[in-house]
Protein backbone atom coordinates (compact mmCIF):
# COMPACT_ATOMS: atom_id res chain seq x y z
CA UNK A 1 0.00 0.00 0.00
CA UNK A 2 2.80 2.36 0.92
CA UNK A 3 4.47 1.79 -2.46
CA UNK A 4 1.24 2.55 -4.32
CA UNK A 5 0.77 5.69 -2.23
CA UNK A 6 4.28 6.86 -3.17
CA UNK A 7 3.59 6.13 -6.82
CA UNK A 8 0.31 8.06 -6.60
CA UNK A 9 2.06 11.07 -5.05
CA UNK A 10 4.79 11.01 -7.70
CA UNK A 11 2.27 10.75 -10.54
CA UNK A 12 0.33 13.66 -9.03
CA UNK A 13 3.52 15.73 -8.80
CA UNK A 14 4.10 15.07 -12.52
CA UNK A 15 0.51 16.24 -13.16
CA UNK A 16 -0.49 12.75 -14.26
CA UNK A 17 -3.73 12.83 -12.30
CA UNK A 18 -5.29 9.75 -13.90
CA UNK A 19 -2.26 7.62 -13.02
CA UNK A 20 -2.38 9.00 -9.48
CA UNK A 21 -6.02 7.93 -9.15
CA UNK A 22 -5.20 4.55 -10.70
CA UNK A 23 -2.47 3.92 -8.11
CA UNK A 24 -4.88 4.84 -5.30
CA UNK A 25 -7.58 2.54 -6.70
CA UNK A 26 -5.02 -0.24 -7.04
CA UNK A 27 -3.92 0.30 -3.42
CA UNK A 28 -7.55 0.17 -2.30
CA UNK A 29 -8.58 -2.91 -4.23
CA UNK A 30 -5.45 -4.98 -4.95
CA UNK A 31 -3.49 -4.23 -1.78
CA UNK A 32 -6.19 -3.59 0.80
CA UNK A 33 -9.38 -5.41 -0.09
CA UNK A 34 -8.13 -8.37 -2.12
CA UNK A 35 -5.37 -9.33 0.33
CA UNK A 36 -7.85 -9.87 3.18
CA UNK A 37 -6.52 -6.85 5.09
CA UNK A 38 -10.06 -5.50 5.09
CA UNK A 39 -11.38 -8.68 6.74
CA UNK A 40 -8.70 -8.66 9.45
CA UNK A 41 -9.29 -4.97 10.18
CA UNK A 42 -13.03 -5.64 10.58
CA UNK A 43 -12.50 -8.73 12.71
CA UNK A 44 -9.74 -7.62 15.07
CA UNK A 45 -10.03 -3.84 15.45
CA UNK A 46 -12.73 -1.53 16.70
CA UNK A 47 -15.75 -0.94 14.51
CA UNK A 48 -15.40 1.71 11.85
CA UNK A 49 -11.65 1.43 11.21
CA UNK A 50 -12.09 -0.33 7.86
CA UNK A 51 -14.69 2.19 6.73
CA UNK A 52 -12.47 5.14 7.73
CA UNK A 53 -9.52 3.80 5.74
CA UNK A 54 -11.54 3.08 2.61
CA UNK A 55 -13.39 6.40 2.79
CA UNK A 56 -10.13 8.31 3.23
CA UNK A 57 -8.67 6.75 0.06
CA UNK A 58 -11.88 7.39 -1.89
CA UNK A 59 -11.96 11.00 -0.65
CA UNK A 60 -8.46 11.60 -2.04
CA UNK A 61 -9.51 10.12 -5.39
CA UNK A 62 -12.58 12.37 -5.43
CA UNK A 63 -10.50 15.44 -4.55
CA UNK A 64 -8.11 14.68 -7.41
CA UNK A 65 -11.12 14.29 -9.74
CA UNK A 66 -12.53 17.63 -8.63
CA UNK A 67 -9.10 19.35 -8.67
CA UNK A 68 -9.62 20.27 -5.00
CA UNK A 69 -6.29 19.08 -3.64
CA UNK A 70 -2.67 20.10 -4.07
CA UNK A 71 0.45 17.95 -3.76
CA UNK A 72 0.96 18.78 -0.07
CA UNK A 73 -2.66 17.97 0.70
CA UNK A 74 -2.37 14.66 -1.11
CA UNK A 75 0.87 13.73 0.66
CA UNK A 76 -0.60 14.72 4.04
CA UNK A 77 -3.70 12.64 3.32
CA UNK A 78 -1.62 9.64 2.27
CA UNK A 79 0.56 9.94 5.40
CA UNK A 80 -2.54 10.06 7.57
CA UNK A 81 -3.99 6.92 5.96
CA UNK A 82 -0.67 5.09 6.35
CA UNK A 83 -0.65 5.99 10.04
CA UNK A 84 -4.21 4.66 10.41
CA UNK A 85 -3.25 1.41 8.69
CA UNK A 86 -0.14 1.05 10.85
CA UNK A 87 -2.17 1.65 14.01
CA UNK A 88 -4.81 -0.95 13.11
CA UNK A 89 -2.14 -3.49 12.12
CA UNK A 90 -0.79 -3.25 15.67
CA UNK A 91 -4.17 -4.50 16.89
CA UNK A 92 -4.21 -7.58 14.65
CA UNK A 93 -2.60 -10.74 16.10
CA UNK A 94 0.64 -11.78 14.35
CA UNK A 95 -0.81 -15.22 13.71
CA UNK A 96 -3.56 -13.60 11.62
CA UNK A 97 -1.22 -11.27 9.72
CA UNK A 98 0.53 -14.32 8.28
CA UNK A 99 -2.69 -15.23 6.44
CA UNK A 100 -2.53 -12.13 4.25
CA UNK A 101 -2.20 -12.80 0.53
CA UNK A 102 0.33 -10.17 -0.46
CA UNK A 103 1.56 -10.60 -4.01
CA UNK A 104 5.28 -10.27 -4.54
CA UNK A 105 6.05 -10.88 -0.87
CA UNK A 106 8.47 -13.71 -0.22
CA UNK A 107 9.42 -14.22 3.39
CA UNK A 108 12.84 -15.75 2.83
CA UNK A 109 13.93 -15.00 6.38
CA UNK A 110 11.11 -16.96 7.99
CA UNK A 111 12.58 -19.57 10.27
CA UNK A 112 16.18 -18.41 9.82
CA UNK A 113 18.28 -17.73 12.86
CA UNK A 114 20.58 -14.75 12.54
Tab-separated table of N, CA and C in Angstrom:
chain	number	residue	atom	x	y	z
A	1	UNK	N	0.840	-1.185	0.000
A	1	UNK	CA	0.000	0.000	0.000
A	1	UNK	C	0.881	1.243	0.000
A	2	UNK	N	1.899	1.221	0.824
A	2	UNK	CA	2.803	2.361	0.916
A	2	UNK	C	3.459	2.661	-0.435
A	3	UNK	N	3.850	1.612	-1.145
A	3	UNK	CA	4.469	1.793	-2.459
A	3	UNK	C	3.493	2.447	-3.427
A	4	UNK	N	2.252	1.974	-3.424
A	4	UNK	CA	1.240	2.548	-4.322
A	4	UNK	C	0.969	4.007	-3.954
A	5	UNK	N	0.973	4.311	-2.653
A	5	UNK	CA	0.775	5.694	-2.225
A	5	UNK	C	1.908	6.580	-2.732
A	6	UNK	N	3.131	6.089	-2.661
A	6	UNK	CA	4.277	6.862	-3.167
A	6	UNK	C	4.164	7.069	-4.670
A	7	UNK	N	3.757	6.027	-5.374
A	7	UNK	CA	3.586	6.135	-6.821
A	7	UNK	C	2.479	7.131	-7.159
A	8	UNK	N	1.408	7.121	-6.374
A	8	UNK	CA	0.305	8.060	-6.596
A	8	UNK	C	0.776	9.497	-6.388
A	9	UNK	N	1.552	9.718	-5.335
A	9	UNK	CA	2.060	11.065	-5.052
A	9	UNK	C	3.005	11.531	-6.153
A	10	UNK	N	3.864	10.643	-6.629
A	10	UNK	CA	4.793	11.008	-7.699
A	10	UNK	C	4.064	11.307	-9.001
A	11	UNK	N	3.062	10.502	-9.325
A	11	UNK	CA	2.273	10.746	-10.539
A	11	UNK	C	1.556	12.091	-10.428
A	12	UNK	N	1.020	12.381	-9.247
A	12	UNK	CA	0.332	13.656	-9.030
A	12	UNK	C	1.302	14.816	-9.231
A	13	UNK	N	2.496	14.682	-8.681
A	13	UNK	CA	3.516	15.728	-8.803
A	13	UNK	C	3.847	16.001	-10.271
A	14	UNK	N	3.820	14.940	-11.081
A	14	UNK	CA	4.095	15.067	-12.516
A	14	UNK	C	2.849	15.468	-13.310
A	15	UNK	N	1.790	15.822	-12.580
A	15	UNK	CA	0.514	16.240	-13.157
A	15	UNK	C	-0.168	15.133	-13.971
A	16	UNK	N	0.168	13.898	-13.642
A	16	UNK	CA	-0.486	12.752	-14.262
A	16	UNK	C	-1.576	12.284	-13.292
A	17	UNK	N	-2.676	13.029	-13.298
A	17	UNK	CA	-3.726	12.826	-12.300
A	17	UNK	C	-4.438	11.486	-12.457
A	18	UNK	N	-4.633	11.044	-13.699
A	18	UNK	CA	-5.290	9.749	-13.902
A	18	UNK	C	-4.440	8.617	-13.329
A	19	UNK	N	-3.140	8.658	-13.573
A	19	UNK	CA	-2.256	7.622	-13.019
A	19	UNK	C	-2.277	7.664	-11.496
A	20	UNK	N	-2.317	8.855	-10.935
A	20	UNK	CA	-2.376	8.999	-9.484
A	20	UNK	C	-3.630	8.315	-8.935
A	21	UNK	N	-4.766	8.563	-9.569
A	21	UNK	CA	-6.018	7.925	-9.145
A	21	UNK	C	-5.953	6.413	-9.347
A	22	UNK	N	-5.330	5.988	-10.440
A	22	UNK	CA	-5.205	4.546	-10.701
A	22	UNK	C	-4.385	3.857	-9.611
A	23	UNK	N	-3.289	4.496	-9.188
A	23	UNK	CA	-2.474	3.918	-8.109
A	23	UNK	C	-3.272	3.834	-6.808
A	24	UNK	N	-4.070	4.859	-6.522
A	24	UNK	CA	-4.881	4.839	-5.300
A	24	UNK	C	-5.944	3.746	-5.369
A	25	UNK	N	-6.594	3.610	-6.531
A	25	UNK	CA	-7.584	2.537	-6.698
A	25	UNK	C	-6.929	1.170	-6.566
A	26	UNK	N	-5.737	1.027	-7.128
A	26	UNK	CA	-5.019	-0.239	-7.036
A	26	UNK	C	-4.648	-0.543	-5.581
A	27	UNK	N	-4.230	0.481	-4.845
A	27	UNK	CA	-3.922	0.296	-3.420
A	27	UNK	C	-5.174	-0.148	-2.669
A	28	UNK	N	-6.296	0.490	-2.982
A	28	UNK	CA	-7.552	0.174	-2.301
A	28	UNK	C	-8.005	-1.251	-2.600
A	29	UNK	N	-8.024	-1.602	-3.874
A	29	UNK	CA	-8.581	-2.906	-4.234
A	29	UNK	C	-7.549	-4.037	-4.198
A	30	UNK	N	-6.425	-3.887	-4.866
A	30	UNK	CA	-5.445	-4.980	-4.946
A	30	UNK	C	-4.697	-5.194	-3.639
A	31	UNK	N	-4.333	-4.111	-2.970
A	31	UNK	CA	-3.489	-4.235	-1.783
A	31	UNK	C	-4.263	-4.239	-0.469
A	32	UNK	N	-5.439	-3.660	-0.455
A	32	UNK	CA	-6.192	-3.589	0.800
A	32	UNK	C	-7.321	-4.622	0.823
A	33	UNK	N	-8.200	-4.543	-0.128
A	33	UNK	CA	-9.379	-5.406	-0.089
A	33	UNK	C	-9.084	-6.842	-0.515
A	34	UNK	N	-8.342	-7.027	-1.585
A	34	UNK	CA	-8.135	-8.373	-2.123
A	34	UNK	C	-7.083	-9.186	-1.380
A	35	UNK	N	-6.371	-8.594	-0.452
A	35	UNK	CA	-5.369	-9.334	0.328
A	35	UNK	C	-5.914	-9.783	1.675
A	36	UNK	N	-7.168	-9.534	1.925
A	36	UNK	CA	-7.846	-9.873	3.181
A	36	UNK	C	-7.512	-8.914	4.320
A	37	UNK	N	-6.796	-7.841	4.039
A	37	UNK	CA	-6.523	-6.848	5.087
A	37	UNK	C	-7.848	-6.329	5.627
A	38	UNK	N	-8.756	-6.032	4.717
A	38	UNK	CA	-10.063	-5.498	5.092
A	38	UNK	C	-10.776	-6.419	6.092
A	39	UNK	N	-10.720	-7.720	5.859
A	39	UNK	CA	-11.384	-8.682	6.743
A	39	UNK	C	-10.738	-8.674	8.128
A	40	UNK	N	-9.402	-8.663	8.159
A	40	UNK	CA	-8.701	-8.658	9.449
A	40	UNK	C	-8.963	-7.372	10.223
A	41	UNK	N	-9.014	-6.251	9.520
A	41	UNK	CA	-9.294	-4.973	10.184
A	41	UNK	C	-10.685	-5.017	10.802
A	42	UNK	N	-11.668	-5.534	10.060
A	42	UNK	CA	-13.031	-5.637	10.583
A	42	UNK	C	-13.125	-6.590	11.766
A	43	UNK	N	-12.383	-7.681	11.694
A	43	UNK	CA	-12.501	-8.727	12.712
A	43	UNK	C	-11.757	-8.406	14.004
A	44	UNK	N	-10.599	-7.749	13.898
A	44	UNK	CA	-9.742	-7.619	15.074
A	44	UNK	C	-9.554	-6.194	15.587
A	45	UNK	N	-10.169	-5.216	14.963
A	45	UNK	CA	-10.027	-3.843	15.448
A	45	UNK	C	-11.407	-3.265	15.715
A	46	UNK	N	-11.428	-2.092	16.324
A	46	UNK	CA	-12.730	-1.529	16.696
A	46	UNK	C	-13.541	-1.160	15.451
A	47	UNK	N	-14.829	-1.195	15.619
A	47	UNK	CA	-15.750	-0.938	14.515
A	47	UNK	C	-15.475	0.420	13.876
A	48	UNK	N	-15.547	0.453	12.573
A	48	UNK	CA	-15.401	1.706	11.846
A	48	UNK	C	-14.022	1.942	11.260
A	49	UNK	N	-13.007	1.211	11.727
A	49	UNK	CA	-11.653	1.425	11.206
A	49	UNK	C	-11.563	1.153	9.708
A	50	UNK	N	-12.134	0.028	9.282
A	50	UNK	CA	-12.095	-0.328	7.865
A	50	UNK	C	-12.772	0.747	7.021
A	51	UNK	N	-13.935	1.173	7.465
A	51	UNK	CA	-14.687	2.193	6.729
A	51	UNK	C	-13.902	3.503	6.641
A	52	UNK	N	-13.253	3.896	7.721
A	52	UNK	CA	-12.468	5.140	7.728
A	52	UNK	C	-11.333	5.081	6.711
A	53	UNK	N	-10.643	3.951	6.659
A	53	UNK	CA	-9.516	3.801	5.736
A	53	UNK	C	-10.003	3.870	4.290
A	54	UNK	N	-11.038	3.089	3.984
A	54	UNK	CA	-11.542	3.080	2.606
A	54	UNK	C	-12.107	4.442	2.200
A	55	UNK	N	-12.837	5.081	3.101
A	55	UNK	CA	-13.393	6.403	2.790
A	55	UNK	C	-12.296	7.431	2.580
A	56	UNK	N	-11.231	7.345	3.361
A	56	UNK	CA	-10.130	8.306	3.225
A	56	UNK	C	-9.470	8.184	1.854
A	57	UNK	N	-9.263	6.950	1.390
A	57	UNK	CA	-8.669	6.748	0.061
A	57	UNK	C	-9.618	7.263	-1.016
A	58	UNK	N	-10.899	6.938	-0.890
A	58	UNK	CA	-11.883	7.394	-1.889
A	58	UNK	C	-12.002	8.922	-1.896
A	59	UNK	N	-11.893	9.533	-0.731
A	59	UNK	CA	-11.955	10.998	-0.651
A	59	UNK	C	-10.807	11.624	-1.421
A	60	UNK	N	-9.602	11.072	-1.285
A	60	UNK	CA	-8.457	11.602	-2.035
A	60	UNK	C	-8.683	11.463	-3.540
A	61	UNK	N	-9.226	10.326	-3.962
A	61	UNK	CA	-9.512	10.125	-5.389
A	61	UNK	C	-10.517	11.169	-5.867
A	62	UNK	N	-11.555	11.387	-5.077
A	62	UNK	CA	-12.584	12.372	-5.432
A	62	UNK	C	-11.990	13.781	-5.497
A	63	UNK	N	-11.118	14.111	-4.551
A	63	UNK	CA	-10.501	15.440	-4.546
A	63	UNK	C	-9.595	15.636	-5.762
A	64	UNK	N	-8.911	14.583	-6.189
A	64	UNK	CA	-8.106	14.678	-7.414
A	64	UNK	C	-9.037	14.896	-8.605
A	65	UNK	N	-10.127	14.140	-8.660
A	65	UNK	CA	-11.119	14.293	-9.738
A	65	UNK	C	-11.632	15.717	-9.834
A	66	UNK	N	-11.931	16.297	-8.684
A	66	UNK	CA	-12.532	17.633	-8.629
A	66	UNK	C	-11.491	18.745	-8.608
A	67	UNK	N	-10.208	18.383	-8.719
A	67	UNK	CA	-9.099	19.355	-8.671
A	67	UNK	C	-9.173	20.209	-7.407
A	68	UNK	N	-9.473	19.559	-6.280
A	68	UNK	CA	-9.615	20.268	-5.004
A	68	UNK	C	-8.530	19.884	-4.010
A	69	UNK	N	-7.379	19.459	-4.528
A	69	UNK	CA	-6.285	19.077	-3.639
A	69	UNK	C	-4.966	19.418	-4.329
A	70	UNK	N	-4.002	19.836	-3.524
A	70	UNK	CA	-2.668	20.095	-4.074
A	70	UNK	C	-1.736	18.971	-3.628
A	71	UNK	N	-0.488	19.036	-4.062
A	71	UNK	CA	0.449	17.953	-3.755
A	71	UNK	C	0.640	17.775	-2.252
A	72	UNK	N	0.778	18.876	-1.523
A	72	UNK	CA	0.961	18.777	-0.072
A	72	UNK	C	-0.260	18.138	0.584
A	73	UNK	N	-1.438	18.549	0.153
A	73	UNK	CA	-2.662	17.971	0.697
A	73	UNK	C	-2.755	16.476	0.436
A	74	UNK	N	-2.352	16.083	-0.772
A	74	UNK	CA	-2.370	14.662	-1.108
A	74	UNK	C	-1.371	13.896	-0.243
A	75	UNK	N	-0.159	14.413	-0.152
A	75	UNK	CA	0.871	13.728	0.656
A	75	UNK	C	0.455	13.654	2.130
A	76	UNK	N	-0.121	14.737	2.650
A	76	UNK	CA	-0.595	14.722	4.041
A	76	UNK	C	-1.695	13.676	4.226
A	77	UNK	N	-2.619	13.619	3.259
A	77	UNK	CA	-3.700	12.637	3.323
A	77	UNK	C	-3.174	11.208	3.273
A	78	UNK	N	-2.211	10.972	2.389
A	78	UNK	CA	-1.618	9.635	2.274
A	78	UNK	C	-0.882	9.251	3.554
A	79	UNK	N	-0.147	10.202	4.129
A	79	UNK	CA	0.555	9.940	5.397
A	79	UNK	C	-0.428	9.586	6.504
A	80	UNK	N	-1.530	10.304	6.553
A	80	UNK	CA	-2.544	10.059	7.574
A	80	UNK	C	-3.144	8.657	7.429
A	81	UNK	N	-3.429	8.261	6.191
A	81	UNK	CA	-3.991	6.923	5.957
A	81	UNK	C	-2.974	5.851	6.342
A	82	UNK	N	-1.715	6.066	5.979
A	82	UNK	CA	-0.674	5.093	6.346
A	82	UNK	C	-0.572	4.945	7.858
A	83	UNK	N	-0.678	6.047	8.578
A	83	UNK	CA	-0.646	5.989	10.045
A	83	UNK	C	-1.828	5.188	10.578
A	84	UNK	N	-3.016	5.418	9.996
A	84	UNK	CA	-4.206	4.665	10.407
A	84	UNK	C	-3.995	3.171	10.187
A	85	UNK	N	-3.474	2.824	9.012
A	85	UNK	CA	-3.255	1.414	8.691
A	85	UNK	C	-2.233	0.810	9.655
A	86	UNK	N	-1.161	1.527	9.913
A	86	UNK	CA	-0.137	1.047	10.852
A	86	UNK	C	-0.752	0.811	12.229
A	87	UNK	N	-1.546	1.771	12.693
A	87	UNK	CA	-2.169	1.648	14.013
A	87	UNK	C	-3.099	0.443	14.098
A	88	UNK	N	-3.899	0.200	13.051
A	88	UNK	CA	-4.810	-0.946	13.107
A	88	UNK	C	-4.046	-2.262	12.978
A	89	UNK	N	-2.945	-2.264	12.231
A	89	UNK	CA	-2.144	-3.489	12.123
A	89	UNK	C	-1.589	-3.902	13.480
A	90	UNK	N	-1.300	-2.938	14.333
A	90	UNK	CA	-0.792	-3.254	15.667
A	90	UNK	C	-1.832	-3.982	16.510
A	91	UNK	N	-3.094	-3.854	16.146
A	91	UNK	CA	-4.175	-4.496	16.893
A	91	UNK	C	-4.479	-5.910	16.396
A	92	UNK	N	-3.937	-6.274	15.244
A	92	UNK	CA	-4.205	-7.585	14.652
A	92	UNK	C	-3.142	-8.574	15.135
A	93	UNK	N	-3.575	-9.742	15.629
A	93	UNK	CA	-2.602	-10.736	16.096
A	93	UNK	C	-1.640	-11.155	14.976
A	94	UNK	N	-0.374	-11.360	15.335
A	94	UNK	CA	0.636	-11.777	14.354
A	94	UNK	C	0.236	-13.047	13.620
A	95	UNK	N	-0.401	-13.958	14.333
A	95	UNK	CA	-0.810	-15.220	13.710
A	95	UNK	C	-1.801	-14.984	12.574
A	96	UNK	N	-2.585	-13.929	12.674
A	96	UNK	CA	-3.556	-13.601	11.625
A	96	UNK	C	-2.894	-12.861	10.465
A	97	UNK	N	-1.909	-12.028	10.778
A	97	UNK	CA	-1.224	-11.273	9.721
A	97	UNK	C	-0.551	-12.205	8.719
A	98	UNK	N	-0.137	-13.374	9.181
A	98	UNK	CA	0.532	-14.315	8.279
A	98	UNK	C	-0.413	-14.882	7.227
A	99	UNK	N	-1.720	-14.710	7.409
A	99	UNK	CA	-2.687	-15.227	6.437
A	99	UNK	C	-2.921	-14.274	5.271
A	100	UNK	N	-2.330	-13.094	5.333
A	100	UNK	CA	-2.532	-12.130	4.252
A	100	UNK	C	-1.948	-12.648	2.950
A	101	UNK	N	-2.638	-12.361	1.856
A	101	UNK	CA	-2.196	-12.801	0.532
A	101	UNK	C	-1.571	-11.631	-0.206
A	102	UNK	N	-0.333	-11.324	0.132
A	102	UNK	CA	0.329	-10.168	-0.456
A	102	UNK	C	1.181	-10.635	-1.628
A	103	UNK	N	0.820	-10.173	-2.828
A	103	UNK	CA	1.562	-10.597	-4.010
A	103	UNK	C	2.948	-9.980	-4.008
A	104	UNK	N	3.912	-10.762	-4.456
A	104	UNK	CA	5.276	-10.271	-4.536
A	104	UNK	C	6.036	-10.364	-3.230
A	105	UNK	N	5.373	-10.779	-2.164
A	105	UNK	CA	6.048	-10.881	-0.872
A	105	UNK	C	6.567	-12.295	-0.701
A	106	UNK	N	7.845	-12.414	-0.435
A	106	UNK	CA	8.467	-13.710	-0.216
A	106	UNK	C	9.254	-13.625	1.083
A	107	UNK	N	8.769	-14.292	2.084
A	107	UNK	CA	9.415	-14.221	3.393
A	107	UNK	C	10.558	-15.225	3.454
A	108	UNK	N	11.684	-14.858	2.872
A	108	UNK	CA	12.839	-15.751	2.826
A	108	UNK	C	13.511	-15.892	4.185
A	109	UNK	N	13.261	-14.952	5.080
A	109	UNK	CA	13.926	-14.996	6.381
A	109	UNK	C	13.132	-15.803	7.401
A	110	UNK	N	11.953	-16.236	7.048
A	110	UNK	CA	11.112	-16.963	7.993
A	110	UNK	C	11.814	-18.248	8.440
A	111	UNK	N	11.969	-18.379	9.714
A	111	UNK	CA	12.579	-19.567	10.275
A	111	UNK	C	14.097	-19.547	10.301
A	112	UNK	N	14.710	-18.496	9.806
A	112	UNK	CA	16.176	-18.415	9.820
A	112	UNK	C	16.633	-17.760	11.109
A	113	UNK	N	17.709	-18.268	11.634
A	113	UNK	CA	18.278	-17.731	12.859
A	113	UNK	C	19.503	-16.905	12.505
A	114	UNK	N	19.452	-15.632	12.828
A	114	UNK	CA	20.579	-14.749	12.537
A	114	UNK	C	21.291	-14.493	13.819
